[in-house]
CSV table of C-alpha atoms in Angstrom, one decimal:
chain,number,residue,atom,x,y,z
A,1,MET,CA,-17.6,133.6,37.2
A,2,ASP,CA,-15.2,132.3,39.9
A,3,VAL,CA,-14.0,135.9,40.5
A,4,HIS,CA,-17.6,137.2,40.8
A,5,ARG,CA,-18.4,134.5,43.3
A,6,THR,CA,-15.3,135.4,45.3
A,7,ILE,CA,-16.3,139.1,45.2
A,8,GLU,CA,-19.8,138.3,46.4
A,9,THR,CA,-18.5,136.1,49.2
A,10,VAL,CA,-16.0,138.8,50.4
A,11,PHE,CA,-18.8,141.4,50.2
A,12,ARG,CA,-21.2,139.3,52.3
A,13,ILE,CA,-18.5,139.0,55.0
A,14,GLU,CA,-17.4,142.6,54.9
A,15,SER,CA,-20.7,144.4,54.2
A,16,PRO,CA,-21.7,144.8,57.9
A,17,LYS,CA,-18.4,146.5,58.7
A,18,LEU,CA,-18.6,148.7,55.6
A,19,ILE,CA,-22.2,149.8,56.4
A,20,ALA,CA,-21.3,150.5,60.0
A,21,GLY,CA,-18.3,152.6,59.2
A,22,LEU,CA,-20.1,154.5,56.4
A,23,ALA,CA,-23.1,155.1,58.7
A,24,ARG,CA,-20.8,156.9,61.1
A,25,ILE,CA,-19.7,159.2,58.3
A,26,THR,CA,-23.0,159.8,56.6
A,27,ARG,CA,-25.4,159.5,59.7
A,28,ASP,CA,-27.8,157.6,57.4
A,29,VAL,CA,-28.0,153.8,57.3
A,30,GLY,CA,-29.9,153.8,54.0
A,31,VAL,CA,-27.2,156.0,52.4
A,32,ALA,CA,-24.5,153.9,54.0
A,33,GLU,CA,-26.0,150.7,52.5
A,34,GLU,CA,-26.2,152.3,49.0
A,35,LEU,CA,-22.5,153.5,49.2
A,36,ALA,CA,-21.5,149.9,50.2
A,37,GLN,CA,-23.3,148.6,47.2
A,38,ASP,CA,-21.5,151.1,45.0
A,39,ALA,CA,-18.2,149.8,46.3
A,40,LEU,CA,-19.3,146.3,45.4
A,41,VAL,CA,-20.2,147.4,41.8
A,42,THR,CA,-16.7,149.0,41.5
A,43,ALA,CA,-15.1,145.7,42.6
A,44,LEU,CA,-17.2,143.7,40.1
A,45,GLU,CA,-15.9,146.0,37.4
A,46,GLN,CA,-12.2,146.1,38.4
A,47,TRP,CA,-11.3,142.9,40.1
A,48,PRO,CA,-11.9,140.6,37.1
A,49,ARG,CA,-9.3,142.7,35.3
A,50,THR,CA,-6.8,143.4,38.1
A,51,GLY,CA,-7.3,140.4,40.3
A,52,ILE,CA,-8.5,140.0,43.9
A,53,PRO,CA,-6.5,142.4,46.2
A,54,ASP,CA,-4.5,141.0,49.1
A,55,ARG,CA,-6.8,142.8,51.5
A,56,PRO,CA,-10.2,142.8,49.8
A,57,GLY,CA,-12.0,144.2,52.8
A,58,ALA,CA,-9.7,147.1,53.2
A,59,TRP,CA,-10.0,147.8,49.4
A,60,LEU,CA,-13.8,147.8,49.6
A,61,MET,CA,-13.7,150.2,52.6
A,62,GLN,CA,-11.4,152.6,50.9
A,63,ALA,CA,-13.6,152.6,47.8
A,64,ALA,CA,-16.7,153.2,49.8
A,65,LYS,CA,-15.1,155.9,51.9
A,66,HIS,CA,-14.2,157.9,48.8
A,67,ARG,CA,-17.9,157.8,47.8
A,68,ALA,CA,-18.8,158.8,51.4
A,69,ILE,CA,-16.6,161.9,51.2
A,70,ASP,CA,-18.2,162.9,47.9
A,71,HIS,CA,-21.7,162.4,49.4
A,72,VAL,CA,-20.9,164.5,52.5
A,73,ARG,CA,-19.3,167.2,50.6
A,74,ARG,CA,-22.3,167.4,48.2
A,75,GLY,CA,-24.5,167.7,51.2
A,76,GLN,CA,-22.4,170.5,52.8
A,77,LEU,CA,-22.4,172.4,49.5
A,78,LEU,CA,-26.2,172.1,49.2
A,79,HIS,CA,-26.6,173.4,52.8
A,80,ARG,CA,-24.3,176.3,52.1
A,81,LYS,CA,-26.4,177.2,49.0
A,82,HIS,CA,-29.6,177.0,51.0
A,83,GLU,CA,-28.1,179.3,53.7
A,84,GLN,CA,-27.1,181.8,51.0
A,85,LEU,CA,-30.7,181.7,49.7
A,86,GLY,CA,-32.0,182.2,53.3
A,87,HIS,CA,-33.7,178.8,53.6
A,88,GLU,CA,-31.8,177.3,56.5
A,89,PRO,CA,-28.5,177.6,58.4
A,90,ALA,CA,-25.7,175.5,57.2
A,91,PRO,CA,-24.4,172.8,59.6
A,92,PRO,CA,-21.0,173.2,61.1
A,93,ALA,CA,-18.1,172.1,58.8
A,94,VAL,CA,-16.9,168.5,59.4
A,95,ASP,CA,-13.3,167.5,59.2
A,96,LEU,CA,-13.8,164.4,56.9
A,97,VAL,CA,-10.3,163.1,57.2
A,98,GLU,CA,-10.5,163.2,61.0
A,99,GLN,CA,-13.9,161.6,61.0
A,100,LEU,CA,-12.8,158.8,58.6
A,101,ASP,CA,-9.9,158.0,60.9
A,102,ASP,CA,-11.9,158.1,64.1
A,103,GLU,CA,-11.9,154.6,65.5
A,104,LEU,CA,-13.3,155.4,68.9
A,105,GLY,CA,-16.3,153.3,69.9
A,106,ASP,CA,-17.6,150.3,68.1
A,107,ASP,CA,-19.2,151.0,64.7
A,108,LEU,CA,-21.1,147.7,64.6
A,109,LEU,CA,-22.4,148.2,68.1
A,110,THR,CA,-23.5,151.7,67.2
A,111,LEU,CA,-25.2,150.4,64.0
A,112,ILE,CA,-27.1,147.7,65.8
A,113,PHE,CA,-28.5,150.2,68.4
A,114,THR,CA,-29.4,152.6,65.6
A,115,ALA,CA,-31.2,149.9,63.7
A,116,CYS,CA,-33.0,148.9,66.9
A,117,HIS,CA,-34.2,152.4,67.8
A,118,PRO,CA,-37.6,152.6,69.5
A,119,VAL,CA,-39.1,154.7,66.6
A,120,LEU,CA,-39.2,151.4,64.7
A,121,SER,CA,-41.6,148.5,65.4
A,122,PRO,CA,-39.9,145.5,67.0
A,123,GLU,CA,-40.3,143.5,63.8
A,124,ALA,CA,-38.7,146.2,61.7
A,125,ARG,CA,-35.8,146.5,64.2
A,126,VAL,CA,-34.9,142.8,63.9
A,127,ALA,CA,-35.3,142.7,60.1
A,128,LEU,CA,-33.2,145.8,59.5
A,129,THR,CA,-30.4,144.8,61.9
A,130,LEU,CA,-30.2,141.3,60.4
A,131,ARG,CA,-30.0,142.9,56.9
A,132,LEU,CA,-27.4,145.5,57.9
A,133,VAL,CA,-25.4,143.8,60.6
A,134,GLY,CA,-25.9,140.2,59.8
A,135,GLY,CA,-25.4,140.7,56.0
A,136,LEU,CA,-28.4,138.4,55.4
A,137,SER,CA,-30.5,138.6,52.3
A,138,THR,CA,-34.2,139.5,52.6
A,139,GLU,CA,-35.0,135.9,51.5
A,140,GLU,CA,-32.9,134.5,54.4
A,141,ILE,CA,-34.6,136.8,56.9
A,142,ALA,CA,-38.0,135.9,55.6
A,143,ARG,CA,-37.2,132.2,56.2
A,144,ALA,CA,-35.9,133.0,59.7
A,145,PHE,CA,-39.2,134.8,60.6
A,146,LEU,CA,-41.4,132.3,58.7
A,147,VAL,CA,-43.2,135.2,57.0
A,148,PRO,CA,-43.6,136.2,53.3
A,149,LEU,CA,-40.6,137.8,51.5
A,150,GLN,CA,-42.5,140.9,50.5
A,151,THR,CA,-43.3,141.6,54.2
A,152,ILE,CA,-39.6,141.6,55.1
A,153,GLN,CA,-38.8,143.8,52.1
A,154,GLN,CA,-41.4,146.4,53.1
A,155,ARG,CA,-40.2,146.4,56.7
A,156,ILE,CA,-36.6,147.1,55.7
A,157,VAL,CA,-37.5,149.9,53.2
A,158,ARG,CA,-39.9,151.6,55.6
A,159,ALA,CA,-37.4,151.2,58.6
A,160,LYS,CA,-34.6,152.9,56.7
A,161,LYS,CA,-36.9,155.7,55.6
A,162,GLN,CA,-38.3,156.2,59.1
A,163,LEU,CA,-34.8,156.4,60.6
A,164,ALA,CA,-33.9,159.1,58.1
A,165,ASP,CA,-37.2,161.0,58.5
A,166,GLU,CA,-36.9,161.0,62.3
A,167,ARG,CA,-33.2,162.1,62.2
A,168,VAL,CA,-32.3,159.3,64.6
A,169,ALA,CA,-28.9,159.9,66.2
A,170,TYR,CA,-26.2,157.4,65.2
A,171,GLU,CA,-25.0,156.6,68.7
A,172,VAL,CA,-25.0,154.0,71.5
A,173,PRO,CA,-27.6,155.0,74.2
A,174,ARG,CA,-26.3,155.7,77.7
A,175,GLY,CA,-27.8,155.8,81.2
A,176,ASP,CA,-31.6,155.4,81.5
A,177,GLU,CA,-32.0,155.1,77.7
A,178,LEU,CA,-29.9,151.9,77.5
A,179,VAL,CA,-32.2,149.4,79.3
A,180,PRO,CA,-35.4,149.9,77.3
A,181,ARG,CA,-33.6,149.3,74.0
A,182,LEU,CA,-31.7,146.2,75.1
A,183,GLY,CA,-34.5,143.6,74.6
A,184,SER,CA,-34.7,143.9,70.8
A,185,VAL,CA,-30.9,144.3,70.6
A,186,LEU,CA,-30.4,141.0,72.4
A,187,GLU,CA,-33.0,139.3,70.2
A,188,VAL,CA,-31.2,140.6,67.1
A,189,ILE,CA,-27.8,139.5,68.3
A,190,TYR,CA,-29.1,136.0,69.0
A,191,LEU,CA,-30.7,135.8,65.6
A,192,VAL,CA,-27.4,136.8,64.0
A,193,PHE,CA,-25.6,134.2,66.0
A,194,ASN,CA,-28.2,131.5,65.0
A,195,GLU,CA,-27.7,132.3,61.3
A,196,GLY,CA,-24.0,131.6,61.8
A,197,TYR,CA,-24.6,128.5,63.9
A,198,ALA,CA,-27.1,126.9,61.5
A,199,ALA,CA,-27.3,128.8,58.2
A,200,THR,CA,-30.8,129.0,56.7
A,201,ALA,CA,-29.6,128.8,53.1
A,202,GLY,CA,-26.6,128.2,51.0
A,203,ASP,CA,-24.0,125.4,50.7
A,204,ASP,CA,-22.5,125.7,54.2
A,205,TRP,CA,-24.2,124.5,57.4
A,206,THR,CA,-22.4,127.1,59.5
A,207,ARG,CA,-21.1,130.7,59.0
A,208,PRO,CA,-18.7,131.1,62.0
A,209,GLU,CA,-17.9,134.7,61.2
A,210,LEU,CA,-21.5,135.6,62.1
A,211,CYS,CA,-21.2,133.7,65.4
A,212,GLU,CA,-18.0,135.7,66.1
A,213,ASP,CA,-19.6,139.0,65.4
A,214,ALA,CA,-22.6,138.2,67.6
A,215,LEU,CA,-20.3,137.0,70.4
A,216,ARG,CA,-18.2,140.1,70.2
A,217,LEU,CA,-21.3,142.4,70.3
A,218,GLY,CA,-22.7,140.4,73.2
A,219,ARG,CA,-19.5,140.8,75.2
A,220,VAL,CA,-19.4,144.5,74.5
A,221,LEU,CA,-23.0,144.8,75.8
A,222,ALA,CA,-22.1,142.9,78.9
A,223,GLY,CA,-19.3,145.4,79.5
A,224,LEU,CA,-21.8,148.3,79.1
A,225,ALA,CA,-24.4,146.9,81.5
A,226,PRO,CA,-22.7,144.3,83.8
A,227,GLY,CA,-25.6,144.3,86.2
A,228,LEU,CA,-28.3,143.0,83.7
A,229,ALA,CA,-28.8,139.3,84.0
A,230,GLU,CA,-30.1,138.6,80.5
A,231,ILE,CA,-27.0,140.1,78.8
A,232,HIS,CA,-24.9,137.5,80.7
A,233,GLY,CA,-27.4,134.8,79.9
A,234,LEU,CA,-27.3,135.5,76.2
A,235,VAL,CA,-23.5,135.6,76.1
A,236,ALA,CA,-23.3,132.4,78.1
A,237,LEU,CA,-25.7,130.7,75.7
A,238,MET,CA,-23.7,131.8,72.7
A,239,GLU,CA,-20.4,130.8,74.3
A,240,ILE,CA,-21.6,127.3,75.0
A,241,GLN,CA,-23.2,126.8,71.6
A,242,ALA,CA,-20.1,128.2,69.8
A,243,SER,CA,-18.0,125.7,71.6
A,244,ARG,CA,-19.5,123.0,69.4
A,245,LEU,CA,-18.8,124.7,66.0
A,246,ARG,CA,-15.7,122.6,65.1
A,247,ALA,CA,-17.5,119.4,65.9
A,248,ARG,CA,-20.7,120.2,64.0
A,249,ILE,CA,-19.0,119.9,60.6
A,250,GLY,CA,-17.5,116.7,59.1
A,251,PRO,CA,-14.4,116.4,56.8
A,252,THR,CA,-16.4,117.2,53.6
A,253,GLY,CA,-18.6,119.9,55.3
A,254,GLU,CA,-21.5,117.6,56.1
A,255,PRO,CA,-23.5,118.4,59.3
A,256,ILE,CA,-22.9,116.3,62.4
A,257,LEU,CA,-25.8,116.3,64.8
A,258,LEU,CA,-25.3,116.9,68.6
A,259,LEU,CA,-25.5,113.3,69.7
A,260,ASP,CA,-23.0,112.2,67.0
A,261,GLN,CA,-20.4,114.8,67.7
A,262,ASN,CA,-16.9,114.1,68.9
A,263,ARG,CA,-17.1,115.9,72.2
A,264,ALA,CA,-13.3,116.1,72.5
A,265,ARG,CA,-13.5,118.7,69.7
A,266,TRP,CA,-15.7,121.0,71.8
A,267,ASP,CA,-13.9,124.1,72.8
A,268,ALA,CA,-13.2,123.8,76.6
A,269,LEU,CA,-12.4,127.5,77.0
A,270,LEU,CA,-15.7,128.6,75.5
A,271,ILE,CA,-17.5,126.1,77.7
A,272,ARG,CA,-15.8,127.4,80.8
A,273,ARG,CA,-16.5,131.0,79.9
A,274,GLY,CA,-20.2,130.1,79.2
A,275,LEU,CA,-20.6,128.3,82.5
A,276,GLU,CA,-19.1,131.3,84.3
A,277,GLY,CA,-21.4,133.7,82.5
A,278,LEU,CA,-24.4,131.4,83.3
A,279,ALA,CA,-23.5,131.6,87.0
A,280,ARG,CA,-23.4,135.4,86.9
A,281,ALA,CA,-26.8,135.5,85.1
A,282,GLU,CA,-28.4,133.2,87.6
A,283,ALA,CA,-27.0,135.2,90.5
A,284,LEU,CA,-28.6,138.3,89.0
A,285,GLY,CA,-32.0,136.8,88.5
A,286,GLY,CA,-31.9,135.2,85.1
A,287,GLY,CA,-34.6,135.1,82.4
A,288,VAL,CA,-35.3,133.6,78.9
A,289,TYR,CA,-31.7,133.6,77.7
A,290,THR,CA,-30.5,132.3,81.1
A,291,LEU,CA,-32.9,129.4,80.9
A,292,GLN,CA,-31.6,128.6,77.3
A,293,ALA,CA,-28.1,128.8,78.6
A,294,ALA,CA,-28.9,126.4,81.4
A,295,ILE,CA,-30.2,123.9,78.8
A,296,ALA,CA,-27.0,124.3,76.7
A,297,ALA,CA,-25.0,123.8,79.9
A,298,CYS,CA,-26.7,120.4,80.5
A,299,HIS,CA,-25.2,119.2,77.2
A,300,ALA,CA,-21.8,120.8,77.9
A,301,ARG,CA,-21.5,119.1,81.2
A,302,ALA,CA,-22.2,115.6,79.8
A,303,GLU,CA,-19.0,113.8,78.8
A,304,ARG,CA,-20.9,111.3,76.7
A,305,PRO,CA,-24.3,111.6,75.0
A,306,GLY,CA,-25.6,108.9,77.4
A,307,ASP,CA,-24.8,111.1,80.4
A,308,THR,CA,-27.1,113.9,79.3
A,309,ASP,CA,-29.8,114.8,81.9
A,310,TRP,CA,-32.8,114.9,79.6
A,311,ALA,CA,-35.2,115.1,82.4
A,312,GLN,CA,-33.6,118.3,83.6
A,313,ILE,CA,-33.6,119.7,80.0
A,314,ALA,CA,-37.3,118.8,79.7
A,315,ALA,CA,-38.0,120.6,83.0
A,316,LEU,CA,-36.1,123.7,81.8
A,317,TYR,CA,-38.1,123.8,78.6
A,318,SER,CA,-41.3,123.6,80.6
A,319,ASP,CA,-40.1,126.6,82.6
A,320,LEU,CA,-39.2,128.4,79.4
A,321,ALA,CA,-42.7,127.6,77.9
A,322,ARG,CA,-44.3,129.2,80.9
A,323,ILE,CA,-42.5,132.6,80.6
A,324,ALA,CA,-42.0,132.7,76.8
A,325,PRO,CA,-44.5,130.3,75.1
A,326,SER,CA,-43.9,129.6,71.4
A,327,PRO,CA,-44.3,126.8,69.0
A,328,ILE,CA,-40.4,126.6,68.7
A,329,VAL,CA,-40.1,126.1,72.4
A,330,GLU,CA,-42.7,123.4,72.3
A,331,LEU,CA,-40.9,121.7,69.5
A,332,ASN,CA,-37.7,121.6,71.5
A,333,ARG,CA,-39.5,120.5,74.6
A,334,ALA,CA,-40.9,117.6,72.5
A,335,VAL,CA,-37.3,116.5,71.6
A,336,ALA,CA,-36.3,116.6,75.3
A,337,VAL,CA,-39.4,114.8,76.5
A,338,GLY,CA,-38.9,112.2,73.8
A,339,MET,CA,-35.4,111.5,75.0
A,340,ALA,CA,-36.5,111.5,78.7
A,341,ASP,CA,-39.8,109.7,78.6
A,342,GLY,CA,-39.8,107.9,75.2
A,343,PRO,CA,-40.7,108.9,71.6
A,344,ALA,CA,-44.4,108.4,72.1
A,345,ALA,CA,-44.5,111.2,74.8
A,346,GLY,CA,-42.5,113.5,72.5
A,347,LEU,CA,-44.8,112.8,69.6
A,348,ALA,CA,-47.8,113.6,71.7
A,349,ILE,CA,-46.5,117.2,72.1
A,350,ILE,CA,-45.7,117.5,68.4
A,351,ASP,CA,-49.2,116.5,67.5
A,352,GLN,CA,-50.6,119.4,69.6
A,353,LEU,CA,-48.7,121.9,67.5
A,354,GLY,CA,-51.1,121.6,64.6
A,355,ASP,CA,-50.0,123.7,61.6
A,356,ALA,CA,-48.2,126.4,63.7
A,357,LEU,CA,-44.9,125.3,62.1
A,358,ASP,CA,-46.2,123.9,58.9
A,359,ASP,CA,-43.4,125.4,56.7
A,360,TYR,CA,-40.6,124.9,59.2
A,361,HIS,CA,-38.3,122.0,58.2
A,362,LEU,CA,-37.4,121.1,61.7
A,363,LEU,CA,-41.0,120.1,62.6
A,364,PRO,CA,-41.1,117.1,60.1
A,365,THR,CA,-37.5,116.4,61.0
A,366,VAL,CA,-38.3,115.9,64.7
A,367,ARG,CA,-41.5,114.1,63.9
A,368,GLY,CA,-39.6,111.8,61.5
A,369,ASP,CA,-37.0,111.0,64.2
A,370,LEU,CA,-39.7,110.1,66.8
A,371,LEU,CA,-41.6,108.0,64.3
A,372,GLU,CA,-38.5,106.1,63.3
A,373,LYS,CA,-37.8,105.3,67.0
A,374,LEU,CA,-41.4,104.0,67.2
A,375,GLY,CA,-40.8,101.7,64.3
A,376,ARG,CA,-43.2,103.6,62.0
A,377,THR,CA,-40.6,103.7,59.2
A,378,GLY,CA,-43.0,104.5,56.3
A,379,GLU,CA,-44.3,107.6,58.1
A,380,ALA,CA,-40.9,108.6,59.2
A,381,ARG,CA,-39.5,108.4,55.6
A,382,ARG,CA,-42.3,110.7,54.4
A,383,GLU,CA,-41.5,113.2,57.1
A,384,PHE,CA,-37.8,113.3,56.2
A,385,GLU,CA,-38.7,113.8,52.5
A,386,ARG,CA,-41.0,116.7,53.4
A,387,ALA,CA,-38.3,118.2,55.6
A,388,ALA,CA,-35.8,118.0,52.7
A,389,GLU,CA,-38.2,119.9,50.5
A,390,LEU,CA,-38.7,122.6,53.1
A,391,THR,CA,-35.1,123.4,54.0
A,392,SER,CA,-33.1,125.9,52.0
A,393,ASN,CA,-29.7,124.7,53.2
A,394,GLU,CA,-28.2,122.2,50.7
A,395,ARG,CA,-26.1,120.4,53.4
A,396,VAL,CA,-29.2,119.8,55.5
A,397,ARG,CA,-31.2,118.7,52.5
A,398,VAL,CA,-28.6,116.0,51.7
A,399,VAL,CA,-28.7,114.6,55.2
A,400,LEU,CA,-32.5,114.5,55.3
A,401,ARG,CA,-32.6,112.7,51.9
A,402,GLU,CA,-30.1,110.2,53.1
A,403,ARG,CA,-32.2,109.5,56.2
A,404,ALA,CA,-35.3,109.0,54.0
A,405,ALA,CA,-33.4,106.7,51.7
A,406,LYS,CA,-32.3,104.4,54.5
A,407,LEU,CA,-35.9,103.9,55.5
A,408,ALA,CA,-37.0,103.1,51.9
């Protein structure tokens, strides 16, 4: 069982790279995912007998590539037979060895643009890319979107079929085609980053490898389109948030909230890069991600929690609510207003949300925190207990139950 858990962990980390590399070979993301799963089955059969390889990711890729070669060759043979029967011309022969060794471009970046192709609905683009690039399960994606599991499953299945039916090219768009497709790509990258920054499920609060993948893709995008403000805004936001990763986890893996973190452990290099990126984004005009980066910068500039300019953060959230209104933005604005103007002011904003975030664990978490500050401990305890029931992350559940127990 330990070996099987190790294999599943390795596959979760490596699957986006496997699928991206295989999609370059097969030109079909659905087939690429199936071949990656075949490689996982082979590992589950062999590794318990032979042991975990020194380079498990390379082993999985090699096993998957062998299957990709067989798949492409079968397709070429079928096309040749069709040509002989007069059905359709065979495609030009492909040098599989050369294709397998071609490392030009960025496979993950190509995969994310393919999964975000305009032939798909925005919801399908995000769900498919989180599944393929983020390596998230359909259950985790459903929680991230606050929608039923079956809805996400249907979106992913239909999206892969539509990409195959439309013969979508496996490539990064250039020129005039790039800008229209950036919006959903930026959204997907940030969702992948957020899953790494605060995992929706499992035993770990963070998954730094997802943050690293999202940051790398964001930096590549910034190189592709250096004149677009929102790319720099998103990268700046991720840089500043990633600077806190080491400080967010305690010695035994327990979550450490922002105001309790040892700020000496924040990564100064990432903060500096983030602030520089924010300046570029603001100079270019800014937008939603630039505003969020400006909020993160308020925390980064504060040497101590007491130095935080909560009034400025509340004002920035008000600006964000005007251009991109959402219940999540209002929830965050409530936190800032509660810090700037007192918990009663924050609670008033929370009470206006109604049932918009009824199944989201952070709503009762924030409400419980504000109620505790107001001395309404019985109500606060019930909110923390409800939040613990709603979260799927075991680390977060433990913290919430501890907060509830202290108020008993």
